[in-house]
Short mmCIF file of C-alpha atoms and ligand atoms in Angstrom, two decimals:
data_model
loop_
_atom_site.label_atom_id
_atom_site.label_comp_id
_atom_site.label_asym_id
_atom_site.label_seq_id
_atom_site.Cartn_x
_atom_site.Cartn_y
_atom_site.Cartn_z
CA MET A 1 35.78 56.07 -30.67
CA LYS A 2 33.45 58.99 -30.46
CA MET A 3 36.16 61.26 -29.16
CA SER A 4 38.42 60.33 -32.03
CA SER A 5 35.61 61.10 -34.47
CA TRP A 6 35.22 64.54 -32.97
CA ILE A 7 38.97 65.15 -33.13
CA LEU A 8 38.87 64.14 -36.77
CA CYS A 9 35.97 66.50 -37.32
CA VAL A 10 37.76 69.39 -35.69
CA LEU A 11 40.88 68.77 -37.78
CA LEU A 12 38.76 68.72 -40.90
CA CYS A 13 37.17 72.01 -39.92
CA LEU A 14 40.55 73.60 -39.30
CA SER A 15 41.84 72.42 -42.62
CA MET A 16 38.75 73.81 -44.31
CA CYS A 17 39.20 77.05 -42.49
CA VAL A 18 42.82 77.28 -43.60
CA GLY A 19 41.75 76.46 -47.14
CA GLY A 20 39.11 79.11 -46.85
CA ASP A 21 41.69 81.61 -45.68
CA LEU A 22 43.90 80.64 -48.52
CA ALA A 23 40.98 80.95 -50.91
CA LEU A 24 40.09 84.21 -49.28
CA SER A 25 43.65 85.42 -49.79
CA ARG A 26 43.33 84.44 -53.41
CA ASP A 27 40.04 86.28 -53.71
CA GLN A 28 41.58 89.21 -51.99
CA LYS A 29 44.39 89.06 -54.44
CA VAL A 30 41.93 88.84 -57.29
CA SER A 31 39.93 91.64 -55.77
CA GLY A 32 43.10 93.55 -55.23
CA ALA A 33 44.09 92.95 -58.80
CA ARG A 34 40.68 94.13 -59.86
CA ARG A 35 41.04 97.14 -57.71
CA ARG A 36 44.44 97.73 -59.09
CA ARG A 37 42.77 97.95 -62.47
CA ALA A 38 40.26 100.45 -61.07
CA PRO A 39 41.39 104.12 -61.14
CA VAL A 40 41.92 105.56 -57.73
CA PRO A 41 41.08 109.25 -57.57
CA GLY A 42 43.77 111.48 -56.24
CA ASP A 43 46.25 108.68 -56.23
CA ASP A 44 48.83 108.82 -58.82
CA SER A 45 51.11 106.34 -57.45
CA SER A 46 49.27 103.43 -59.13
CA GLN A 47 52.44 101.47 -59.26
CA LYS A 48 52.31 101.14 -55.55
CA GLU A 49 50.82 97.78 -54.35
CA CYS A 50 47.60 97.99 -52.43
CA SER A 51 46.80 95.71 -49.51
CA TYR A 52 43.57 95.02 -47.58
CA THR A 53 43.14 93.71 -44.16
CA PHE A 54 39.92 91.80 -43.28
CA LEU A 55 38.97 91.29 -39.78
CA VAL A 56 36.78 88.12 -39.66
CA PRO A 57 35.04 87.74 -36.38
CA GLU A 58 35.51 84.39 -34.76
CA GLN A 59 31.99 84.22 -33.54
CA LYS A 60 29.09 83.42 -35.79
CA ILE A 61 27.79 86.33 -37.73
CA THR A 62 24.15 86.77 -36.86
CA GLY A 63 23.33 90.12 -38.27
CA PRO A 64 24.20 92.37 -41.17
CA ILE A 65 27.70 93.70 -41.38
CA CYS A 66 27.67 97.48 -41.57
CA ALA A 67 30.35 99.00 -43.59
CA THR A 68 31.05 102.49 -42.53
CA GLN A 69 31.34 104.90 -45.40
CA GLY A 70 33.17 107.95 -44.59
CA SER A 71 35.60 110.08 -46.12
CA SER A 72 37.82 109.54 -43.17
CA LEU A 73 38.68 105.98 -44.32
CA PRO A 74 40.88 105.55 -47.26
CA ASP A 75 39.42 103.74 -50.26
CA LYS A 76 41.75 100.92 -49.87
CA ASP A 77 40.27 100.14 -46.40
CA ARG A 78 36.65 100.18 -47.50
CA VAL A 79 34.69 96.87 -47.48
CA THR A 80 32.43 96.49 -50.39
CA ARG A 81 29.14 94.65 -50.38
CA MET A 82 30.58 92.06 -52.71
CA ASP A 83 33.25 91.30 -50.19
CA VAL A 84 30.63 90.80 -47.52
CA ALA A 85 28.66 88.59 -49.88
CA ASP A 86 31.75 86.60 -50.64
CA VAL A 87 32.44 86.15 -46.97
CA ARG A 88 28.87 85.14 -46.33
CA GLU A 89 28.94 82.69 -49.19
CA LEU A 90 32.15 81.28 -47.88
CA LEU A 91 30.71 80.94 -44.40
CA SER A 92 27.55 79.28 -45.63
CA LYS A 93 29.64 76.90 -47.65
CA GLN A 94 31.69 76.05 -44.61
CA ARG A 95 28.50 75.63 -42.60
CA ARG A 96 27.13 73.18 -45.18
CA GLU A 97 30.33 71.26 -45.11
CA MET A 98 30.21 71.23 -41.33
CA ASP A 99 26.66 69.90 -41.46
CA MET A 100 27.75 67.31 -43.97
CA LEU A 101 30.60 66.26 -41.72
CA ARG A 102 28.30 66.16 -38.70
CA LEU A 103 25.89 63.99 -40.64
CA LEU A 104 28.71 61.69 -41.63
CA VAL A 105 29.83 61.50 -38.00
CA ASP A 106 26.31 60.67 -36.90
CA VAL A 107 26.07 57.95 -39.50
CA ASP A 108 29.42 56.57 -38.36
CA GLY A 109 28.23 56.62 -34.71
CA ASN A 110 25.07 54.73 -35.61
CA MET A 111 27.10 52.19 -37.49
CA VAL A 112 29.42 51.84 -34.52
CA ASN A 113 26.46 51.25 -32.22
CA GLU A 114 25.02 48.72 -34.62
CA MET A 115 28.38 47.05 -34.76
CA LYS A 116 28.47 46.88 -30.99
CA LEU A 117 25.00 45.36 -30.90
CA LEU A 118 25.96 42.86 -33.55
CA ARG A 119 29.07 41.86 -31.63
CA LYS A 120 27.09 41.47 -28.43
CA GLU A 121 24.51 39.40 -30.25
CA SER A 122 27.28 37.35 -31.77
CA ARG A 123 28.71 36.65 -28.31
CA ASN A 124 25.26 35.61 -27.06
CA MET A 125 24.81 33.38 -30.06
CA ASN A 126 28.19 31.79 -29.39
CA SER A 127 27.35 31.08 -25.77
CA ARG A 128 23.96 29.70 -26.78
CA VAL A 129 25.56 27.47 -29.38
CA THR A 130 28.03 26.27 -26.76
CA GLN A 131 25.23 25.52 -24.36
CA LEU A 132 23.27 23.62 -27.01
CA TYR A 133 26.35 21.69 -27.87
CA MET A 134 26.87 20.68 -24.26
CA GLN A 135 23.25 19.63 -24.01
CA LEU A 136 23.55 17.56 -27.12
CA LEU A 137 26.69 15.96 -25.76
CA HIS A 138 24.92 15.18 -22.50
CA GLU A 139 21.95 13.65 -24.31
CA ILE A 140 24.23 11.51 -26.40
CA ILE A 141 26.02 10.23 -23.31
CA ARG A 142 22.75 9.59 -21.50
CA LYS A 143 21.28 7.68 -24.42
CA ARG A 144 24.40 5.66 -24.65
CA ASP A 145 24.11 4.81 -20.92
CA ASN A 146 20.44 3.90 -21.35
CA SER A 147 21.31 1.67 -24.19
CA LEU A 148 23.87 -0.03 -22.00
CA GLU A 149 21.36 -0.52 -19.18
CA LEU A 150 18.78 -1.84 -21.59
CA ALA A 151 21.27 -4.23 -22.98
CA GLN A 152 22.18 -5.41 -19.48
CA LEU A 153 18.51 -5.84 -18.60
CA GLU A 154 17.88 -7.81 -21.73
CA ALA A 155 20.82 -9.99 -20.88
CA ARG A 156 19.45 -10.58 -17.40
CA VAL A 157 16.02 -11.42 -18.77
CA LEU A 158 17.58 -13.85 -21.15
CA ASN A 159 19.54 -15.40 -18.30
CA ALA A 160 16.43 -15.66 -16.14
CA THR A 161 14.49 -17.22 -18.99
CA ALA A 162 17.24 -19.70 -19.59
CA GLU A 163 17.32 -20.49 -15.86
CA ALA A 164 13.54 -20.96 -15.79
CA LEU A 165 13.71 -23.28 -18.76
CA ARG A 166 16.48 -25.20 -17.10
CA LEU A 167 14.51 -25.49 -13.86
CA SER A 168 11.43 -26.53 -15.75
CA ALA A 169 13.34 -29.26 -17.48
CA ARG A 170 14.80 -30.26 -14.15
CA TYR A 171 11.34 -30.33 -12.60
CA ARG A 172 10.01 -32.54 -15.37
CA GLU A 173 12.97 -34.81 -14.90
CA LEU A 174 12.35 -35.02 -11.16
CA GLU A 175 8.68 -35.63 -11.76
CA ALA A 176 9.50 -38.52 -14.02
CA ARG A 177 11.90 -39.91 -11.45
CA PHE A 178 9.28 -39.47 -8.74
CA SER A 179 6.75 -41.38 -10.80
CA THR A 180 9.25 -44.12 -11.35
CA LEU A 181 10.10 -44.29 -7.66
CA ALA A 182 6.44 -44.23 -6.69
CA GLY A 183 5.86 -47.19 -8.96
CA VAL A 184 8.79 -48.99 -7.41
CA VAL A 185 7.48 -48.25 -3.90
CA ASN A 186 4.05 -49.52 -4.82
CA ASN A 187 5.50 -52.69 -6.22
CA GLN A 188 7.59 -53.11 -3.11
CA SER A 189 4.57 -52.53 -0.91
CA VAL A 190 2.69 -55.21 -2.75
CA LEU A 191 5.71 -57.48 -2.47
CA ILE A 192 6.05 -56.76 1.24
CA GLY A 193 2.37 -57.49 1.76
CA VAL A 194 2.73 -60.81 -0.06
CA LEU A 195 5.83 -61.68 1.92
CA GLU A 196 4.14 -60.79 5.22
CA GLU A 197 1.20 -62.95 4.32
CA ARG A 198 3.50 -65.84 3.50
CA CYS A 199 5.37 -65.39 6.76
CA LEU A 200 2.14 -65.47 8.68
CA GLN A 201 1.08 -68.59 6.84
CA VAL A 202 4.44 -70.23 7.47
CA TYR A 203 4.82 -69.37 11.13
CA GLY A 204 1.15 -69.14 11.98
CA ASN A 205 1.76 -66.08 14.07
CA HIS A 206 -0.59 -63.25 13.29
CA ARG A 207 0.84 -59.87 13.97
CA HIS A 208 -1.27 -57.53 16.04
CA GLU A 209 -1.96 -54.37 14.06
CA PRO A 210 -2.47 -51.14 15.90
CA VAL A 211 -5.99 -51.28 17.20
CA GLY A 212 -8.08 -48.18 17.11
CA PRO A 213 -10.64 -47.33 19.70
CA PRO A 214 -13.94 -49.13 19.51
CA LEU A 215 -16.31 -47.53 17.13
CA VAL A 216 -19.40 -45.94 18.49
CA GLN A 217 -22.27 -48.35 18.19
CA VAL A 218 -24.91 -46.10 19.57
CA VAL A 219 -28.16 -46.19 17.73
CA PRO A 220 -29.59 -42.72 17.87
CA GLU A 221 -32.70 -43.69 19.76
CA ASN A 222 -33.41 -40.15 20.78
CA ILE A 223 -34.19 -39.00 17.32
CA PRO A 224 -37.64 -40.13 16.20
CA VAL A 225 -36.51 -41.17 12.75
CA SER A 226 -33.52 -43.28 12.01
CA VAL A 227 -30.64 -41.71 10.17
CA PRO A 228 -29.59 -43.84 7.26
CA ARG A 229 -25.93 -44.66 7.36
CA LEU A 230 -23.75 -43.32 4.58
CA THR A 231 -26.20 -40.67 3.52
CA ASN A 232 -26.36 -37.01 4.27
CA GLU A 233 -30.09 -36.94 4.70
CA ILE A 234 -31.43 -36.28 8.15
CA GLN A 235 -35.13 -35.98 8.56
CA ARG A 236 -36.48 -33.24 10.65
CA ASP A 237 -37.70 -33.88 14.11
CA HIS A 238 -41.18 -32.46 14.10
CA GLY A 239 -42.21 -34.07 17.33
CA ARG A 240 -39.56 -32.68 19.60
CA ALA A 241 -38.41 -29.16 19.95
CA PHE A 242 -36.84 -26.87 22.43
CA PRO A 243 -39.18 -26.12 25.28
CA ARG A 244 -40.73 -22.80 24.58
CA ASP A 245 -41.25 -22.07 28.24
CA ARG A 246 -37.58 -21.95 29.08
CA GLY A 247 -37.54 -18.24 29.41
CA SER A 248 -39.85 -15.33 29.56
CA ARG A 249 -37.84 -13.07 27.28
CA ALA A 250 -38.82 -12.78 23.72
CA GLY A 251 -36.22 -13.74 21.20
CA PRO A 252 -35.07 -16.57 19.03
CA SER A 253 -35.16 -19.94 20.66
CA PRO A 254 -32.65 -22.69 19.87
CA THR A 255 -35.19 -24.00 17.40
CA GLY A 256 -35.01 -20.79 15.45
CA SER A 257 -34.69 -20.99 11.72
CA THR A 258 -30.99 -20.37 11.40
CA LEU A 259 -27.96 -20.18 13.55
CA GLU A 260 -26.81 -17.10 11.74
CA GLY A 261 -29.52 -15.05 13.34
CA GLN A 262 -28.08 -15.92 16.70
CA GLY A 263 -24.50 -15.81 15.59
CA PRO A 264 -21.94 -13.08 15.96
CA SER A 265 -22.34 -9.87 14.14
CA GLN A 266 -19.30 -8.11 12.74
CA GLY A 267 -17.85 -5.34 14.81
CA ASN A 268 -20.17 -6.01 17.70
CA PHE A 269 -17.87 -5.38 20.61
CA SER A 270 -18.63 -3.69 23.88
CA SER A 271 -15.94 -1.57 25.40
CA ASP A 272 -17.49 -1.87 28.87
CA GLY A 273 -16.31 -4.37 31.38
CA PRO A 274 -14.58 -6.50 32.19
CA PHE A 275 -17.41 -8.59 33.62
CA ARG A 276 -17.29 -11.78 35.64
CA ASP A 277 -19.24 -13.51 32.88
CA CYS A 278 -21.79 -12.78 30.20
CA PHE A 279 -24.61 -13.06 32.68
CA GLN A 280 -23.21 -10.11 34.60
CA ALA A 281 -22.80 -8.23 31.30
CA MET A 282 -26.47 -8.84 30.58
CA GLN A 283 -27.41 -7.65 34.07
CA ALA A 284 -25.41 -4.49 33.34
CA GLY A 285 -27.82 -3.73 30.53
CA HIS A 286 -26.16 -5.37 27.53
CA THR A 287 -28.83 -7.33 25.77
CA THR A 288 -27.26 -7.63 22.34
CA SER A 289 -25.04 -10.56 21.55
CA GLY A 290 -21.42 -9.74 20.85
CA MET A 291 -17.87 -9.76 22.12
CA PHE A 292 -17.32 -8.69 25.70
CA LEU A 293 -14.33 -8.35 27.95
CA LEU A 294 -14.51 -10.81 30.85
CA LYS A 295 -12.32 -11.35 33.85
CA PRO A 296 -13.46 -14.31 35.89
CA ASP A 297 -12.54 -14.53 39.56
CA GLY A 298 -9.12 -16.08 39.96
CA GLY A 299 -8.19 -15.47 36.34
CA GLU A 300 -4.87 -13.80 35.73
CA ARG A 301 -5.90 -11.54 32.86
CA PRO A 302 -9.05 -10.38 31.10
CA LEU A 303 -10.23 -12.31 28.09
CA GLN A 304 -12.55 -11.71 25.19
CA ALA A 305 -15.55 -13.94 24.89
CA TRP A 306 -18.73 -14.11 22.86
CA CYS A 307 -21.87 -13.45 24.86
CA GLU A 308 -25.12 -14.89 23.59
CA HIS A 309 -27.95 -12.72 24.85
CA GLU A 310 -30.63 -13.69 22.38
CA LEU A 311 -31.06 -17.32 23.38
CA ASP A 312 -33.00 -18.66 26.33
CA ASN A 313 -33.01 -15.46 28.44
CA GLY A 314 -29.46 -14.58 27.38
CA GLY A 315 -26.38 -14.32 29.58
CA TRP A 316 -24.68 -17.32 27.95
CA THR A 317 -20.89 -17.38 27.77
CA VAL A 318 -19.81 -19.26 24.65
CA ILE A 319 -16.84 -21.51 25.43
CA HIS A 320 -16.70 -23.45 22.15
CA ARG A 321 -17.94 -23.01 18.63
CA ARG A 322 -17.74 -24.87 15.33
CA LYS A 323 -19.37 -23.60 12.19
CA ASP A 324 -17.28 -23.78 9.05
CA GLY A 325 -14.05 -25.71 9.62
CA SER A 326 -11.99 -22.54 9.43
CA VAL A 327 -9.94 -23.39 12.52
CA ASN A 328 -7.78 -26.42 13.13
CA PHE A 329 -8.71 -28.15 16.38
CA PHE A 330 -6.00 -30.83 16.26
CA ARG A 331 -3.77 -29.04 18.76
CA ASN A 332 -1.59 -29.73 21.77
CA TRP A 333 -2.16 -29.33 25.49
CA GLU A 334 -0.87 -25.78 25.77
CA SER A 335 -3.09 -24.58 22.98
CA TYR A 336 -6.18 -26.16 24.51
CA THR A 337 -5.24 -24.68 27.87
CA LYS A 338 -4.89 -21.11 26.60
CA GLY A 339 -7.59 -21.23 23.94
CA PHE A 340 -7.49 -20.54 20.21
CA GLY A 341 -9.54 -19.49 17.19
CA ASN A 342 -11.63 -16.41 16.49
CA ILE A 343 -14.10 -15.20 19.06
CA ASP A 344 -16.62 -14.26 16.37
CA GLY A 345 -16.02 -17.54 14.54
CA GLU A 346 -14.72 -20.97 15.43
CA HIS A 347 -12.87 -20.98 18.73
CA TRP A 348 -12.05 -22.73 21.95
CA LEU A 349 -12.11 -20.40 24.95
CA GLY A 350 -9.36 -22.27 26.79
CA LEU A 351 -9.46 -24.84 29.60
CA GLU A 352 -7.98 -22.44 32.14
CA ASN A 353 -10.55 -19.76 31.34
CA ILE A 354 -13.39 -22.28 31.41
CA TYR A 355 -12.11 -23.56 34.73
CA HIS A 356 -12.14 -20.06 36.31
CA LEU A 357 -15.52 -19.24 34.83
CA GLY A 358 -17.08 -22.43 36.17
CA HIS A 359 -15.68 -21.91 39.64
CA GLN A 360 -17.32 -18.56 40.18
CA GLY A 361 -20.63 -20.21 41.04
CA ASP A 362 -23.07 -22.83 39.89
CA TYR A 363 -23.24 -23.00 36.13
CA ARG A 364 -25.16 -25.09 33.68
CA LEU A 365 -24.06 -26.20 30.24
CA MET A 366 -25.90 -25.94 26.95
CA VAL A 367 -24.69 -27.84 23.87
CA GLU A 368 -26.44 -26.52 20.79
CA MET A 369 -26.04 -28.43 17.53
CA GLU A 370 -27.23 -28.00 13.96
CA ASP A 371 -27.25 -30.75 11.37
CA TRP A 372 -26.90 -30.33 7.61
CA THR A 373 -30.63 -29.91 7.14
CA GLU A 374 -30.43 -26.87 9.40
CA LYS A 375 -32.27 -28.66 12.14
CA LYS A 376 -31.13 -27.72 15.61
CA VAL A 377 -31.07 -29.84 18.70
CA TYR A 378 -29.69 -29.28 22.14
CA ALA A 379 -28.38 -31.09 25.16
CA GLU A 380 -28.37 -29.29 28.49
CA TYR A 381 -26.69 -30.34 31.72
CA SER A 382 -27.89 -29.02 35.06
CA SER A 383 -24.39 -28.28 36.33
CA PHE A 384 -20.98 -27.82 34.81
CA HIS A 385 -17.49 -27.11 35.96
CA LEU A 386 -13.92 -28.30 35.46
CA GLU A 387 -11.37 -29.37 38.00
CA PRO A 388 -8.01 -27.56 37.98
CA GLU A 389 -5.11 -28.33 35.68
CA SER A 390 -3.58 -30.60 38.31
CA GLN A 391 -6.59 -32.84 37.65
CA SER A 392 -6.23 -32.33 33.91
CA TYR A 393 -9.43 -30.26 33.89
CA ARG A 394 -11.63 -33.20 34.77
CA LEU A 395 -15.21 -32.73 33.55
CA ARG A 396 -18.03 -32.45 36.08
CA LEU A 397 -21.55 -32.56 34.74
CA GLY A 398 -25.07 -32.59 36.17
CA THR A 399 -28.09 -34.28 34.78
CA TYR A 400 -29.12 -34.19 31.16
CA GLN A 401 -32.14 -32.81 29.45
CA GLY A 402 -32.74 -31.99 25.82
CA ASN A 403 -33.59 -33.45 22.45
CA ALA A 404 -30.18 -34.41 21.13
CA GLY A 405 -29.66 -37.42 23.31
CA ASP A 406 -27.21 -37.74 26.15
CA SER A 407 -23.85 -38.49 24.64
CA LEU A 408 -21.77 -36.47 27.09
CA SER A 409 -22.61 -38.11 30.40
CA SER A 410 -20.31 -41.01 29.55
CA HIS A 411 -17.51 -38.44 29.57
CA ASN A 412 -18.42 -37.12 33.01
CA GLY A 413 -15.51 -37.39 35.42
CA LYS A 414 -12.98 -37.86 32.62
CA GLN A 415 -9.80 -35.87 32.28
CA PHE A 416 -8.90 -33.86 29.23
CA THR A 417 -6.66 -35.55 26.70
CA THR A 418 -4.64 -34.04 23.90
CA LEU A 419 -2.17 -35.51 21.46
CA ASP A 420 0.69 -34.73 23.83
CA ARG A 421 -1.07 -35.59 27.10
CA ASP A 422 -2.90 -38.88 27.22
CA LYS A 423 -5.36 -39.02 30.13
CA ASP A 424 -8.04 -41.22 28.59
CA ASN A 425 -9.05 -44.77 29.45
CA PHE A 426 -7.96 -46.22 26.16
CA SER A 427 -4.68 -48.07 25.63
CA GLY A 428 -3.84 -45.67 22.83
CA ASN A 429 -4.37 -41.97 22.64
CA CYS A 430 -7.93 -41.08 21.76
CA ALA A 431 -6.84 -37.61 20.60
CA HIS A 432 -4.74 -39.32 17.95
CA PHE A 433 -7.70 -41.25 16.56
CA HIS A 434 -10.32 -38.55 16.98
CA LYS A 435 -8.12 -35.65 15.80
CA GLY A 436 -8.73 -33.28 18.67
CA GLY A 437 -8.57 -32.74 22.43
CA TRP A 438 -11.55 -33.85 24.53
CA TRP A 439 -12.62 -35.44 27.83
CA TYR A 440 -12.17 -38.89 26.33
CA ASN A 441 -13.20 -42.09 27.99
CA ALA A 442 -12.25 -44.95 25.70
CA CYS A 443 -12.92 -43.04 23.65
CA GLY A 444 -16.55 -42.05 24.13
CA GLN A 445 -19.85 -41.16 22.65
CA THR A 446 -19.01 -37.71 21.39
CA ASN A 447 -16.19 -35.50 20.27
CA LEU A 448 -17.05 -31.94 19.32
CA ASN A 449 -13.40 -31.05 18.62
CA GLY A 450 -12.92 -33.45 15.73
CA VAL A 451 -12.62 -32.77 12.02
CA TRP A 452 -15.30 -30.54 10.45
CA TYR A 453 -16.64 -32.66 7.61
CA SER A 454 -18.85 -31.06 5.03
CA GLY A 455 -22.15 -32.73 4.27
CA GLY A 456 -22.81 -34.75 7.40
CA VAL A 457 -21.98 -38.40 6.83
CA TYR A 458 -18.31 -38.94 6.32
CA ARG A 459 -15.97 -41.81 5.56
CA SER A 460 -13.04 -42.33 7.89
CA LYS A 461 -11.23 -45.28 9.39
CA PHE A 462 -11.81 -43.84 12.83
CA GLN A 463 -14.68 -41.74 13.96
CA ASP A 464 -12.90 -38.41 13.87
CA GLY A 465 -15.74 -36.09 12.84
CA ILE A 466 -17.76 -33.71 15.02
CA PHE A 467 -20.14 -36.39 16.17
CA TRP A 468 -22.74 -36.78 18.86
CA ALA A 469 -23.44 -40.47 18.87
CA ASP A 470 -26.98 -40.19 20.18
CA TYR A 471 -27.79 -37.93 17.29
CA GLY A 472 -26.67 -39.32 13.96
CA GLY A 473 -24.17 -41.86 15.22
CA GLY A 474 -20.41 -41.78 15.03
CA TYR A 475 -20.20 -41.19 11.31
CA TYR A 476 -22.30 -38.08 11.09
CA SER A 477 -20.44 -34.80 11.51
CA MET A 478 -22.52 -31.89 12.71
CA LYS A 479 -22.60 -28.66 10.75
CA ALA A 480 -22.47 -26.27 13.68
CA VAL A 481 -21.99 -26.65 17.41
CA ARG A 482 -21.89 -24.26 20.34
CA MET A 483 -21.13 -24.95 23.99
CA MET A 484 -22.32 -22.26 26.39
CA ILE A 485 -22.48 -21.87 30.13
CA ARG A 486 -24.70 -19.70 32.29
CA PRO A 487 -25.21 -19.36 36.03
CA ILE A 488 -28.03 -21.42 37.38
CA ASP A 489 -31.11 -19.29 38.02
CA1 CA B 501 -4.79 -43.59 26.72
#
């Protein structure tokens, strides 16, 4: 484009130059005509036509043009000052026109550049508009999809709501039918009872109902005040207490104010061990109660146990604990053999573990109990061990001492009974009536693995609470119980 402009410019210049030449020829002619009118001295042949020849330098005239005046040149060849002025005027005119043309060319070039910029901007605008259009299209599609999803979700919610309403109606219907059937069953039960009574009257044969074990009739003679039946009140025993001279170490005695002070503390676990028992752990320097790793002689694997070091010289291995009813003790033989519960809470250490512990030496047993007035009593037996599983972990006890009364000696020599292994001396299964495994007789004076009843005195067809008959009778369930063993000093 620029090249073509320059070509156009050059052509214009040439045409102007030609025009100038033509104009110059005309001026020359005029000048010649004027000269023809001027008299030429010594020339009488005025009829002859004069001609002038101008030599115009191609290059730019930068200085004055000197016209030589001499008599050697003929008059017709002389260049007058007017001619020079004419030429100069002509040249300056051409120069102005050239400048004008150059200015026009520059303006055209600027316009061309602006046009280019505008075109480029236009292309950018087009691409931007295209991009915006695509984005708009995409947004429209996405919103349409979202609307579809929302509609589907709403439909699902509506379906779920309808289903819930339907199920609710169905539930109410079933509830009504259940009530109706329950009424029918009750009526039939009454009718059956009436019919059975009539049958017995007619045939005179009284059916033998399942007979439970004999209820404990022990009067708690060992406690100085009688415990009223069917009341939760137990008066404190101010006359009897744990012997204070049982140990030389300072520390809470079993008659301490609360069990919690002697109970497990959270996170109290020693990484030392394993020890044979808690007594060995105490001898190793552990004097704070907590969980320890034990491995009794003959035991297959280590076990965790709670060691009570703050009671009666310490070194007690806790084999059983009740405190809040958080663990179910109505379990089968395998569970009682392996043990269950939480070591820092209610638990049963396991018959097999207790058997191995008790066979490492001579041990004594401490049964510590707390009633619902926070009074604590104890029963201690001078020796304790179990016979192996082949003998159903038969209980072997020494002599009793304590202030709780001796309710366990009647279980001495008895085998362990669970719901699925009946080894007691009763025609039925004592574990069934007393709701837990124990060394039942028929069924006995105590069961510390029964149901944890809140409040002490409980109502039950069978004596299935945590009772110690010589303390509170068979219908008083203790609040907290611990069984612990320790080597004999
Ligand atoms: Ca039996």
